[in-house]
XYZ file of C-alpha atoms in Angstrom:
324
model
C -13.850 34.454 -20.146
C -12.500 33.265 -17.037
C -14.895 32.778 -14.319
C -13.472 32.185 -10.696
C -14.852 31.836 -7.186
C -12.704 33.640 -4.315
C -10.513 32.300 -1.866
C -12.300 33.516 1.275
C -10.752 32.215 4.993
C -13.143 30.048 6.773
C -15.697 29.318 3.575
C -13.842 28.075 0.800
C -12.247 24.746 2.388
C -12.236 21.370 0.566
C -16.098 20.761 1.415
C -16.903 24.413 0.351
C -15.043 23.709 -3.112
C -16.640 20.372 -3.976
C -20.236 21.807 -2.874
C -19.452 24.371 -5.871
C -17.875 21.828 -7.821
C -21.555 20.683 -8.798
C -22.716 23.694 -9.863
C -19.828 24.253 -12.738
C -17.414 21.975 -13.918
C -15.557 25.360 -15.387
C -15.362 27.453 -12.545
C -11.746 27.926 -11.212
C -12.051 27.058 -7.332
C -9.305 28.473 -4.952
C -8.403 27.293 -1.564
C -8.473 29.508 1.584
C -5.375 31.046 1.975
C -2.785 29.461 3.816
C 1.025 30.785 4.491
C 3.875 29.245 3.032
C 5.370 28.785 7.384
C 2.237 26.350 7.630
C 2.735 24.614 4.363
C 6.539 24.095 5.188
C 6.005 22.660 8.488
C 2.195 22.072 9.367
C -0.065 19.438 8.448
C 0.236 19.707 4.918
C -2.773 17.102 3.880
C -5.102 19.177 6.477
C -3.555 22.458 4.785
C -3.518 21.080 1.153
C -5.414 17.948 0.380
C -8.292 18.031 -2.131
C -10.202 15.751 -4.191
C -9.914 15.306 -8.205
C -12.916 16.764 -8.561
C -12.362 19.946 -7.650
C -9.980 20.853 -10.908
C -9.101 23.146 -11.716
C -8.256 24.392 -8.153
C -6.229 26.788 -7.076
C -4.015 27.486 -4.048
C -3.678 30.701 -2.230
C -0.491 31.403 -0.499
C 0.586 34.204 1.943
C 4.173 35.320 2.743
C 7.007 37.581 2.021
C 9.733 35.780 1.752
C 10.641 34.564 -1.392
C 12.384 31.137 -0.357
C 9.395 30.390 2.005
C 7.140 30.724 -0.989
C 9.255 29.380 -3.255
C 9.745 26.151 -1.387
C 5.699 26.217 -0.487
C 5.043 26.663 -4.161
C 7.082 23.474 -4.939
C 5.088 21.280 -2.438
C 1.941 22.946 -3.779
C 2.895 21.951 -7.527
C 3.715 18.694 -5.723
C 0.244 18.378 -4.706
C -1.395 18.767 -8.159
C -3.061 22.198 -8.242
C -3.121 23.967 -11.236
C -2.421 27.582 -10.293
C -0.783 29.303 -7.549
C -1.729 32.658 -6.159
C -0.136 35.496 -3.586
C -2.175 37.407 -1.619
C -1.111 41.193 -1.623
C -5.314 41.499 -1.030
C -5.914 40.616 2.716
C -5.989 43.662 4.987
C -6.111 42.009 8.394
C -4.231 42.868 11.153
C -2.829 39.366 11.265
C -1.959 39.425 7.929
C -0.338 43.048 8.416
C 2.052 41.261 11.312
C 3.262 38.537 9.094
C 4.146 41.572 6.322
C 2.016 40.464 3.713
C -1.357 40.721 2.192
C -2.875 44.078 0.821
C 0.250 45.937 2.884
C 2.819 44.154 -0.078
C 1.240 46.709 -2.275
C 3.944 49.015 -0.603
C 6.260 47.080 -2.057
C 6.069 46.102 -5.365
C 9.740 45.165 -5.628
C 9.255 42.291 -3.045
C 6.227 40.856 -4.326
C 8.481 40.778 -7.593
C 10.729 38.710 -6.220
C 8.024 36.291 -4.644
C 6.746 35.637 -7.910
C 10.022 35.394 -9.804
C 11.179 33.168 -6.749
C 7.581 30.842 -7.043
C 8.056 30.665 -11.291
C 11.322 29.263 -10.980
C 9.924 26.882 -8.925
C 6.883 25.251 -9.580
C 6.242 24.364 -13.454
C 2.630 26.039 -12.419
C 0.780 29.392 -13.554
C 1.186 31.564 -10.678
C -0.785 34.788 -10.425
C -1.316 37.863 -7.975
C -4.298 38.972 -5.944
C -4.166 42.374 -5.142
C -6.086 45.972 -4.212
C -6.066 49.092 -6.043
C -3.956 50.247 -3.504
C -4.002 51.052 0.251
C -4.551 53.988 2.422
C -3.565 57.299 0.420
C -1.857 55.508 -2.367
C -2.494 57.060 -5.553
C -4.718 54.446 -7.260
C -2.983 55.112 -10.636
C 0.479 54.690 -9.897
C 0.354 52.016 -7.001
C -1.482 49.534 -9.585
C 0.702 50.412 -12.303
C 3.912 49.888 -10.353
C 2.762 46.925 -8.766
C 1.689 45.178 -12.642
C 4.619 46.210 -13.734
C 6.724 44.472 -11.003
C 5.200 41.444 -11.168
C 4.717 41.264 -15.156
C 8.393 41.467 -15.218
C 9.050 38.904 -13.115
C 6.917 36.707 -15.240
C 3.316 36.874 -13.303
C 1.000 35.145 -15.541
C -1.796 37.121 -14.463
C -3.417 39.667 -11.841
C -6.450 39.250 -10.408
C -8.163 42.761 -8.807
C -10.254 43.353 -5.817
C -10.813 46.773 -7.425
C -11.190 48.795 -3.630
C -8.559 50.349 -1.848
C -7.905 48.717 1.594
C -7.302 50.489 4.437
C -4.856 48.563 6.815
C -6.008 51.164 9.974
C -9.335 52.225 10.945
C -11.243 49.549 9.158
C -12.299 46.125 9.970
C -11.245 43.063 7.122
C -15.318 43.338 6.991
C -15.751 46.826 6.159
C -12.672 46.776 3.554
C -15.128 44.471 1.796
C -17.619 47.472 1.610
C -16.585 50.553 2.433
C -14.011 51.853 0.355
C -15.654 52.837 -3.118
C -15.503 50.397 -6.208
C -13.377 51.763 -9.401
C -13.524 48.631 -12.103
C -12.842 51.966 -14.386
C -9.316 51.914 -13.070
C -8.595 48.009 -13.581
C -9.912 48.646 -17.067
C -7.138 51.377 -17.602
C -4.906 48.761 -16.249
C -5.542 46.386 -19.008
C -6.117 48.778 -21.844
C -2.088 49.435 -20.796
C -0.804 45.930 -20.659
C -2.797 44.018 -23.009
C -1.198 41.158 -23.309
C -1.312 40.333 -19.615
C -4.102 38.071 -17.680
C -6.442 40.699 -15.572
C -9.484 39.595 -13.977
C -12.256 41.649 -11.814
C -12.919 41.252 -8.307
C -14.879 42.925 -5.802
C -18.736 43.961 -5.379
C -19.593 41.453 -8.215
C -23.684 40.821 -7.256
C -24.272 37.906 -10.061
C -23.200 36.549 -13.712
C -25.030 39.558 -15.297
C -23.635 41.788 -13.782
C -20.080 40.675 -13.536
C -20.178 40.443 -17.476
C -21.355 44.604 -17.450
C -18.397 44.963 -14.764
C -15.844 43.122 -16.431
C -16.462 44.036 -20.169
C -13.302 43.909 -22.002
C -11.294 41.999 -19.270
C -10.237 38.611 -19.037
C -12.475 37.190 -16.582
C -14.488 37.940 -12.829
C -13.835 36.547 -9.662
C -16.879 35.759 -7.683
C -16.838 35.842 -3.697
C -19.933 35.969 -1.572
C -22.201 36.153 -3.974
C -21.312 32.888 -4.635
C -20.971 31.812 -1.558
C -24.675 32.913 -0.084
C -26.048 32.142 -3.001
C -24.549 29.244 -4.657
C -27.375 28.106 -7.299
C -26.246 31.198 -9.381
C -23.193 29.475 -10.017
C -25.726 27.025 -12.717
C -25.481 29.559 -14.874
C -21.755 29.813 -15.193
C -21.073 26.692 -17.988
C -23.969 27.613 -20.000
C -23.492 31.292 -20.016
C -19.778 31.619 -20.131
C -18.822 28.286 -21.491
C -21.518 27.663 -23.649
C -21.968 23.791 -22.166
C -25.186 22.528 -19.885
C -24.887 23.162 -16.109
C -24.013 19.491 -14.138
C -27.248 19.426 -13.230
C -30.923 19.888 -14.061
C -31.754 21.680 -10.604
C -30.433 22.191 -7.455
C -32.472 18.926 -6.275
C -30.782 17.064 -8.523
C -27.370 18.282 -7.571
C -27.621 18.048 -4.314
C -28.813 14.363 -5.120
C -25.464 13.701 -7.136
C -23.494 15.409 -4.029
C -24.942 12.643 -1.307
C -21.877 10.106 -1.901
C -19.276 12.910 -1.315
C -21.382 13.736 2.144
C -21.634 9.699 2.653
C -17.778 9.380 2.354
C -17.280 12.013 4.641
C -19.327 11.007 7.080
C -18.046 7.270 7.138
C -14.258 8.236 8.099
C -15.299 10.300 10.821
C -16.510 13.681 10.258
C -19.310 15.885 11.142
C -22.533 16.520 8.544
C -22.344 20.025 9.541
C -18.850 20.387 8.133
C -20.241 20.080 4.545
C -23.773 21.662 5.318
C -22.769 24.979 6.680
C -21.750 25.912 3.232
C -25.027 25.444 1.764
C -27.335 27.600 4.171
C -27.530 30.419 0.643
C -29.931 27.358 -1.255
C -33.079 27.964 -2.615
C -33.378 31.663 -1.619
C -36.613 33.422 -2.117
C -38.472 29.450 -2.845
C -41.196 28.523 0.037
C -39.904 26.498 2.349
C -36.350 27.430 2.402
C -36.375 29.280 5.395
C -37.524 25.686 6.742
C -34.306 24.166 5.060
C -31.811 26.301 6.938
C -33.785 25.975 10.495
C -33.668 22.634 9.962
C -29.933 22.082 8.869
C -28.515 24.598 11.114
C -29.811 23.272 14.106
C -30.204 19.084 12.778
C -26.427 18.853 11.455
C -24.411 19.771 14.087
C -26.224 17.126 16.350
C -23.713 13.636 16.984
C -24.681 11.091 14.766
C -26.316 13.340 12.349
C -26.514 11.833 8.781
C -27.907 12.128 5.285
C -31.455 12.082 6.576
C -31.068 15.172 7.734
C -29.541 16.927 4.782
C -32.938 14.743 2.708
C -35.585 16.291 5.243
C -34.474 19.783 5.046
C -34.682 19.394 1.265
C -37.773 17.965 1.306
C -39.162 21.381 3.032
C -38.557 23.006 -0.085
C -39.138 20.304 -2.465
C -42.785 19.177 -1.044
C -44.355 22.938 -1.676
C -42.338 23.528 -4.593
C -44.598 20.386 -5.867
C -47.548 22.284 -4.520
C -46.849 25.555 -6.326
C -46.217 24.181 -9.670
């Protein structure tokens, strides 16, 4: 079983991925996405740099244009991630203008020739992100021709938001919720092409239930579940992997994290960076609506340091003592 957290824009950056990173040593992490223009000729270690510990990572591209990608897909593999992935997902307007995301699924031919372009390449898995289809695409055959496409050209695997997206009328936001979930029709998918790599994405609430949801798949792709609630990701190693979580407890965890916060802090950078992603701990525990007061309005102070991150812990940890 492959177990994956989403690339989402604005949460999963390179503080965001080695947060999660001590929750699961097997979870596949992906970056935000980025466009292959701003990997050619933007600030590539902003864009691109991560630490070892984040393997296995993943990169999420954007584009259209074969060479772009191609040539981003080098400097990726140059970098050291282990998997590249296209967007033909994101239904932004944005997105729409640069003619790609979810409104590629129009165009299963060109997405073909991204991927065979990015495979010959970069000595790296790359794999597909994608919709059901958009707007009144027939579910069946849009997904079809679009696996088919990119299976010839030597995809080594898709992974499915399984929604439609509409490109007009609804927000990035509501595509997220609105249009109805079929993980019936990614099954059909991979009861027709066996042999190929198909995960689940979209809707996915917890481990449980992404197991139920992605029964006789390859895998499930986690997004804000994970995100808001990041202390389900303990049970992803000894669930799906059968090894011990990192950590005992989130305390503990959080404890082992402190040098990576320490580092960052030291060459210049702001506590609130790395705390913003961890607002989702300890839900439902006394205390923790303490803990999120306290680092939401503490961390983004000047000169804010690990004390802060301690205290707001300590709001959970001192009546978590009392309770037990």
């Amino acid at each position: 079983m492959r177990f994956s957290i989403a690339p989402m824009l604005d949460w999963t950056d390179r503080h965001c991925r080695a947060f999660h990173r001590t929750f699961s040593r097997h979870a596949r992490l992906y970056t935000e996405m980025v466009t292959a223009p701003a990997i050619i000729h933007g600030d590539r270690e902003r864009l691109l740099g991560f630490g070892a510990q984040e393997h296995p990572v993943a990169v999420q591209l954007g584009g259209s244009d074969p060479v772009q990608l191609a040539a981003a897909a080098r400097i990726c593999a140059d970098y050291g991630y282990d998997e590249i992935n296209l967007n033909v997902g994101c239904p932004s307007d944005r997105v729409q203008g640069g003619n790609f995301g979810a409104c590629l699924m129009r165009e299963p031919a060109l997405v073909a020739e991204c991927v065979a372009a990015m495979k010959g390449t970069a000595a790296l898995p790359v794999t597909v992100k994608c919709r059901i289809g958009v707007d009144d695409q027939d579910p069946e055959e849009a997904l079809d021709q679009l696996a088919d496409a990119v299976v010839a050209a030597g995809t080594d695997g898709l992974i499915v938001h399984a929604r439609k997206a509409w490109l007009k009328g609804l927000s990035p936001r509501e595509n997220r919720d609105v249009p109805p979930l079929d993980y019936a029709r990614v099954r059909r998918l991979k009861q027709r092409l066996p042999q190929v790599l198909i995960a689940l994405n979209g809707g996915i609430a917890g481990i449980d239930a992404g197991l139920a949801a992605s029964a006789g798949l390859d895998g499930m792709m986690l997004g804000r579940a994970a995100y808001h609630e990041p202390e389900l990701l303990h049970d992803v190693d000894p669930h799906l992997f059968g090894t011990p979580a990192p950590f005992a407890d989130t305390y503990a965890a959080l404890e082992a994290f402190e040098p990576y916060v320490a580092a960052h802090l030291a060459a210049g950078g702001r506590l609130s960076d790395i705390t913003r992603h961890m607002l989702g701990l300890f839900g439902g525990k006394r205390g923790s609506r303490l803990f999120r007061r306290h680092l939401a309005t503490e961390s983004v102070k000047p000169g804010a340091g690990l004390e802060v991150l301690r205290t707001a812990v300590d709001h959970v940890r001192r009546r978590d003592v009392a309770a037990a």
